[in-house]
Amino acid sequence: MERVLSGVQPSGSLHLGNLVGALENYVKLQDQYQTFYMIADWHAYTSRFDDPGSIEPAVMEVAASFLAAGLDPQRSVLFAQSQVKEHAELHLLFSMITPLSWVERVPTYKEKLQNSEADLGSYGFLGYPVLQAADILIYKAHKVPVGEDQLFHLELTREIARRFHFLYGVELFPEPQAVLTHAARVPGLDGRKMSKTYDNGIYLRDTPAVILQKCTRQMASDSARIRRSDPGNPDICNTYAFHKLFSAAATCELVNVECRSAGIGCFDCKKKVAEAIIARIEPLREKIEANLAQPDTLKDVLRDGSNRARVVAQETMTEVRAAMKLSTF
Ligand code: TRP
Ligand code: SF4
């Protein structure tokens, strides 16, 4: 079976965009691939080295959410990066063969360096994509489900693999391909992409009351519809975009018609969308809270995952060390 590896940074709570964009895809891939899902806690230190206490709780929250969404810890290997130290060794060895110009030209690098609130002027942050290449290649992954923003990192991963093959004369690594997580880009409450940085998200741990409030008070709609008696246009309405993602077909149809004739008001329409979102994520929220209430069980799952990941990582490292002629004494 071909292998899939993906990683997510433990940035705390996951939102609807993560669920529809990535998580549901991860769950489906379990049927066809040997799946490795890694929580990239070392990567988190590139921007949060000054807040170390936040990282383990965030790892736990991601793990709790993944399991709640249907990730099966028997079929998938769910683990935290920092628990498989072999990634660090491969990162170090890759750093020897990666030209500085390759990492300096990563498009997101300079942009993030300048625009982020965190101090990203470290050696480690420059090496971020090299560590990511190690994460992927150490499992000889064929497929890597990621968003568009990660495509360049994947290209760099393939370049590092090719350079390794060229320098040491062994074809160790398959060239990993991106599996683009469906353009199911969930809009944020304000219509921009849902993102933690924009503070426009609906989170998997939001209670029904919070979701209702966010939808009725913050969700954007057709701004040309000012009075209740004005007809609206669902085609350009952000609330309608949510209906299409979360409401039943009959509700969408009803809103589509009633909005244009001013038969339904925006407040009621938003209430309906809140109901649909709540119905979708309330069972998940309950499972997440239940998982978080059992930290020892979660830690067992992560420990078991890292033990299984390490077996594969160690096999690869044996081959890498031989190819690079590391000392054998
Ligand atoms: N850089 C990825 C992100 O921010 C996270 C990540 C780390 C990753 N290692 C990975 C993704 C390996 C895919 C494969 O989303
Ligand atoms: Fe948008 Fe619904 Fe208002 Fe129509 S009724 S403009 S679809 S929020």
Coordinates of C-alpha atoms and ligand atoms in Angstrom, one line a residue:
M1 CA 0.0 0.0 0.0
E2 CA 1.3 3.5 -0.8
R3 CA 1.9 5.8 2.1
V4 CA 0.4 9.1 2.9
L5 CA 2.0 11.5 5.3
S6 CA 0.6 14.8 6.4
G7 CA 1.5 17.2 9.2
V8 CA -0.3 20.0 11.0
Q9 CA 1.1 22.5 13.3
P10 CA -0.4 22.4 16.8
S11 CA -1.9 25.9 16.7
G12 CA -4.6 25.2 19.2
S13 CA -8.3 24.9 18.2
L14 CA -9.2 23.6 14.8
H15 CA -11.9 25.4 12.8
L16 CA -14.5 24.5 10.3
G17 CA -12.1 25.2 7.5
N18 CA -9.7 22.6 8.9
L19 CA -12.5 20.1 9.2
V20 CA -13.8 20.4 5.7
G21 CA -10.5 21.3 4.0
A22 CA -8.2 18.8 5.6
L23 CA -9.6 16.5 8.3
E24 CA -12.4 14.9 6.4
N25 CA -9.9 14.2 3.7
Y26 CA -7.5 12.6 6.1
V27 CA -10.2 10.3 7.3
K28 CA -11.1 9.2 3.8
L29 CA -7.5 8.5 2.8
Q30 CA -7.4 5.8 5.5
D31 CA -9.3 3.4 3.3
Q32 CA -6.8 3.5 0.4
Y33 CA -3.4 4.3 2.0
Q34 CA -1.2 3.5 4.9
T35 CA -1.7 6.9 6.6
F36 CA 0.7 8.8 8.9
Y37 CA -0.6 11.9 10.5
M38 CA 1.9 14.0 12.4
I39 CA 1.5 16.8 14.7
A40 CA 4.4 19.1 13.9
D41 CA 5.3 20.3 17.4
W42 CA 9.0 21.0 16.5
H43 CA 7.8 23.3 13.7
A44 CA 5.7 25.1 16.2
Y45 CA 8.8 26.1 18.1
T46 CA 10.0 28.2 15.0
S47 CA 7.4 30.8 16.0
R48 CA 6.5 30.0 19.6
F49 CA 9.9 29.2 21.2
D50 CA 9.1 31.9 23.7
D51 CA 5.8 30.3 24.8
P52 CA 6.8 26.7 25.3
G53 CA 4.0 25.9 27.7
S54 CA 1.4 26.4 25.0
I55 CA 2.6 23.6 22.8
E56 CA 1.8 20.3 24.5
P57 CA -1.8 21.4 25.3
A58 CA -2.2 22.3 21.6
V59 CA -0.8 18.9 20.5
M60 CA -3.4 17.3 22.8
E61 CA -6.2 19.4 21.3
V62 CA -5.3 18.5 17.8
A63 CA -5.1 14.8 18.6
A64 CA -8.5 14.9 20.4
S65 CA -10.0 16.6 17.4
F66 CA -8.5 14.2 14.9
L67 CA -9.8 11.2 16.8
A68 CA -13.3 12.9 17.2
A69 CA -13.5 13.5 13.5
G70 CA -13.0 9.8 12.8
L71 CA -9.3 9.2 12.5
D72 CA -8.9 5.6 13.5
P73 CA -5.7 5.1 15.5
Q74 CA -5.5 1.5 14.5
R75 CA -5.4 2.2 10.8
S76 CA -3.6 5.5 11.0
V77 CA -0.4 6.3 12.7
L78 CA -1.1 9.4 14.7
F79 CA 1.9 10.9 16.4
A80 CA 3.8 14.0 17.5
Q81 CA 7.0 14.8 15.6
S82 CA 9.1 15.5 18.6
Q83 CA 8.6 11.9 19.7
V84 CA 10.4 10.5 16.7
K85 CA 13.9 11.9 17.1
E86 CA 15.0 10.4 13.8
H87 CA 13.3 13.3 12.0
A88 CA 15.9 15.6 13.6
E89 CA 18.8 13.5 12.4
L90 CA 17.5 13.4 8.9
H91 CA 16.9 17.1 9.0
L92 CA 20.5 17.6 10.0
L93 CA 21.9 15.5 7.2
F94 CA 19.6 17.2 4.7
S95 CA 20.8 20.5 5.9
M96 CA 24.3 19.6 4.7
I97 CA 23.1 19.0 1.1
T98 CA 20.5 21.8 0.8
P99 CA 22.0 24.9 -0.9
L100 CA 21.3 28.0 1.1
S101 CA 19.8 29.6 -2.0
W102 CA 17.0 27.0 -2.1
V103 CA 15.7 27.9 1.3
E104 CA 16.2 31.6 0.9
R105 CA 14.0 31.6 -2.2
V106 CA 11.0 29.9 -0.6
P107 CA 8.3 32.5 -1.4
T108 CA 6.6 32.4 2.0
Y109 CA 10.0 32.8 3.8
K110 CA 10.7 36.5 3.3
E111 CA 7.0 37.4 3.4
K112 CA 6.5 35.7 6.7
L113 CA 9.8 37.0 8.1
Q114 CA 8.6 40.5 7.5
N115 CA 4.9 40.2 8.3
S116 CA 4.7 37.9 11.3
E117 CA 4.4 39.2 14.8
A118 CA 6.7 36.4 16.0
D119 CA 10.5 36.8 15.7
L120 CA 11.3 34.5 12.8
G121 CA 14.9 35.6 12.4
S122 CA 16.2 32.3 13.5
Y123 CA 18.3 29.6 11.9
G124 CA 15.5 27.2 12.6
F125 CA 12.9 29.1 10.8
L126 CA 15.0 29.3 7.7
G127 CA 15.3 25.5 7.9
Y128 CA 11.5 25.0 8.3
P129 CA 11.0 23.4 4.9
V130 CA 14.1 21.2 5.3
L131 CA 12.6 19.7 8.4
Q132 CA 9.3 19.3 6.5
A133 CA 11.2 17.4 3.8
A134 CA 12.7 15.1 6.5
D135 CA 9.1 14.5 7.9
I136 CA 7.9 13.4 4.5
L137 CA 10.9 11.5 3.1
I138 CA 11.6 9.6 6.3
Y139 CA 8.4 7.7 5.7
K140 CA 9.0 7.4 2.0
A141 CA 5.5 8.9 1.5
H142 CA 4.0 8.9 -1.9
K143 CA 1.2 11.3 -1.2
V144 CA 1.0 14.4 0.9
P145 CA -2.4 16.0 1.5
V146 CA -1.8 19.7 1.9
G147 CA -3.3 23.1 1.0
E148 CA -2.0 25.2 -1.9
D149 CA 0.2 27.2 0.4
Q150 CA 2.4 24.1 0.9
L151 CA 3.1 23.3 -2.7
F152 CA 6.5 25.0 -2.8
H153 CA 7.6 23.1 0.3
L154 CA 6.7 19.9 -1.5
E155 CA 8.7 21.0 -4.6
L156 CA 11.7 21.6 -2.4
T157 CA 11.2 18.2 -0.8
R158 CA 11.4 16.6 -4.2
E159 CA 14.5 18.6 -5.0
I160 CA 16.2 17.5 -1.8
A161 CA 15.3 13.9 -2.6
R162 CA 16.8 14.2 -6.2
R163 CA 19.9 15.8 -4.9
F164 CA 20.4 13.0 -2.3
H165 CA 19.9 10.4 -5.1
F166 CA 22.4 12.2 -7.3
L167 CA 25.0 12.7 -4.6
Y168 CA 24.9 9.2 -3.1
G169 CA 23.9 7.1 -6.0
V170 CA 20.9 5.4 -4.4
E171 CA 17.3 5.9 -5.2
L172 CA 15.9 5.8 -1.6
F173 CA 12.9 8.1 -1.8
P174 CA 9.8 8.1 -4.0
E175 CA 9.0 11.6 -5.2
P176 CA 6.1 12.7 -3.0
Q177 CA 3.1 14.2 -4.7
A178 CA 0.7 16.7 -3.2
V179 CA -2.9 15.7 -2.9
L180 CA -4.6 19.0 -3.0
T181 CA -7.2 19.2 -0.3
H182 CA -10.4 20.0 -2.3
A183 CA -10.9 23.6 -3.1
A184 CA -13.5 23.3 -0.3
R185 CA -12.2 26.5 1.1
V186 CA -14.6 27.4 3.8
P187 CA -15.1 31.2 3.9
G188 CA -14.7 33.0 7.2
L189 CA -17.5 34.9 8.9
D190 CA -16.4 38.0 7.1
G191 CA -16.0 36.3 3.7
R192 CA -12.2 36.1 3.6
K193 CA -10.6 32.7 4.0
M194 CA -11.3 31.2 7.4
S195 CA -8.2 31.7 9.4
K196 CA -7.1 32.1 12.9
T197 CA -5.1 35.2 12.1
Y198 CA -8.3 36.9 10.7
D199 CA -10.3 36.0 13.8
N200 CA -13.2 35.1 11.6
G201 CA -13.6 31.4 12.4
I202 CA -16.1 29.0 13.8
Y203 CA -14.2 26.5 15.9
L204 CA -15.0 22.8 16.5
R205 CA -15.1 23.5 20.2
D206 CA -17.6 26.4 19.9
T207 CA -20.8 25.7 21.9
P208 CA -24.2 26.0 20.1
A209 CA -24.7 29.4 21.9
V210 CA -21.4 30.7 20.6
I211 CA -22.1 29.5 17.0
L212 CA -25.6 31.0 17.0
Q213 CA -24.1 34.3 18.2
K214 CA -21.3 34.3 15.6
C215 CA -23.7 33.5 12.8
T216 CA -26.4 36.0 13.7
R217 CA -24.1 38.8 14.7
Q218 CA -20.9 38.4 12.7
M219 CA -21.7 36.5 9.5
A220 CA -21.6 38.7 6.4
S221 CA -24.5 38.7 4.0
D222 CA -25.5 40.6 0.8
S223 CA -24.6 44.1 1.9
A224 CA -26.9 45.7 -0.7
R225 CA -29.9 44.2 1.2
I226 CA -30.5 46.9 3.7
R227 CA -34.2 46.8 4.6
R228 CA -36.1 43.6 5.4
S229 CA -38.3 44.3 2.4
D230 CA -35.3 44.5 0.0
P231 CA -34.8 41.4 -2.1
G232 CA -31.4 39.8 -1.6
N233 CA -29.0 38.0 -3.9
P234 CA -27.8 34.6 -2.5
D235 CA -25.2 34.3 -5.3
I236 CA -23.0 37.0 -3.7
C237 CA -24.0 36.3 -0.1
N238 CA -21.5 34.8 2.3
T239 CA -24.2 33.3 4.5
Y240 CA -25.5 31.5 1.5
A241 CA -22.1 30.1 0.9
F242 CA -22.3 28.5 4.3
H243 CA -25.8 27.1 3.5
K244 CA -24.3 25.4 0.5
L245 CA -21.7 23.8 2.6
F246 CA -23.7 22.8 5.6
S247 CA -27.5 22.9 5.0
A248 CA -29.7 20.3 3.4
A249 CA -30.5 20.8 -0.3
A250 CA -34.1 21.6 0.5
T251 CA -33.1 24.4 2.9
C252 CA -30.7 25.8 0.3
E253 CA -33.5 25.8 -2.3
L254 CA -35.9 27.5 0.0
V255 CA -33.4 30.2 1.0
N256 CA -32.4 30.7 -2.6
V257 CA -36.1 31.4 -3.6
E258 CA -37.3 33.2 -0.5
C259 CA -34.2 35.5 -0.3
R260 CA -34.8 36.9 -3.8
S261 CA -38.4 37.7 -3.1
A262 CA -37.7 39.1 0.4
G263 CA -39.7 36.3 1.8
I264 CA -37.1 35.4 4.4
G265 CA -35.1 37.9 6.5
C266 CA -31.4 37.7 6.9
F267 CA -31.7 37.1 10.7
D268 CA -33.8 34.0 10.2
C269 CA -31.6 32.9 7.4
K270 CA -28.6 33.1 9.6
K271 CA -30.3 31.3 12.4
K272 CA -31.0 28.5 9.9
V273 CA -27.4 28.3 8.9
A274 CA -26.4 28.3 12.6
E275 CA -28.7 25.3 13.1
A276 CA -27.1 23.4 10.2
I277 CA -23.5 24.1 11.5
I278 CA -24.4 23.1 15.0
A279 CA -26.0 19.9 13.8
R280 CA -22.8 19.1 12.0
I281 CA -20.2 19.8 14.7
E282 CA -22.0 19.4 18.0
P283 CA -21.4 15.6 18.0
L284 CA -17.8 16.3 17.3
R285 CA -17.5 18.9 20.0
E286 CA -18.8 16.4 22.5
K287 CA -16.3 13.8 21.5
I288 CA -13.4 16.3 21.6
E289 CA -14.3 17.4 25.1
A290 CA -14.6 13.7 26.1
N291 CA -11.2 12.9 24.6
L292 CA -9.6 15.9 26.3
A293 CA -11.1 14.8 29.6
Q294 CA -9.0 11.6 29.2
P295 CA -5.5 12.9 28.7
D296 CA -3.8 9.6 29.7
T297 CA -5.7 7.8 27.0
L298 CA -4.8 10.4 24.4
K299 CA -1.1 10.2 25.5
D300 CA -1.3 6.4 25.1
V301 CA -2.6 6.8 21.5
L302 CA 0.2 9.3 20.7
R303 CA 2.8 7.1 22.3
D304 CA 1.6 4.1 20.4
G305 CA 1.6 6.1 17.2
S306 CA 5.2 7.4 17.7
N307 CA 6.4 3.8 18.4
R308 CA 4.9 2.6 15.1
A309 CA 6.2 5.7 13.2
R310 CA 9.7 5.2 14.7
V311 CA 10.0 1.6 13.3
V312 CA 9.6 3.0 9.8
A313 CA 11.8 6.0 10.5
Q314 CA 14.6 3.9 11.8
E315 CA 14.6 1.6 8.8
T316 CA 15.0 4.6 6.5
M317 CA 17.7 6.1 8.7
T318 CA 19.7 2.9 8.5
E319 CA 19.6 3.2 4.7
V320 CA 20.4 6.9 4.8
R321 CA 23.4 6.4 7.0
A322 CA 24.7 3.7 4.8
A323 CA 24.2 5.8 1.6
M324 CA 26.0 8.7 3.3
K325 CA 28.7 6.4 4.7
L326 CA 28.4 7.5 8.3
S327 CA 30.8 5.8 10.6
T328 CA 29.8 2.3 11.6
F329 CA 31.8 1.9 14.8
Ligands
TRP1 N1 4.1 23.2 7.1 C1 2.9 22.5 7.3 C2 1.8 23.5 7.5 O1 2.1 24.6 8.0 C3 2.9 21.5 8.4 C4 3.8 20.4 8.2 C5 5.0 20.0 8.8 C6 3.7 19.4 7.2 N2 5.5 18.9 8.3 C7 4.8 18.5 7.3 C8 2.7 19.2 6.2 C9 4.9 17.4 6.5 C10 2.9 18.1 5.3 C11 4.0 17.2 5.5 O2 0.7 23.3 7.2
SF4_2 FE1 -28.0 36.2 2.4 FE2 -29.9 34.8 3.6 FE3 -29.9 37.4 3.7 FE4 -30.4 36.2 1.5 S1 -31.6 36.1 3.3 S2 -29.0 38.0 1.7 S3 -29.1 34.4 1.5 S4 -28.4 36.1 4.6

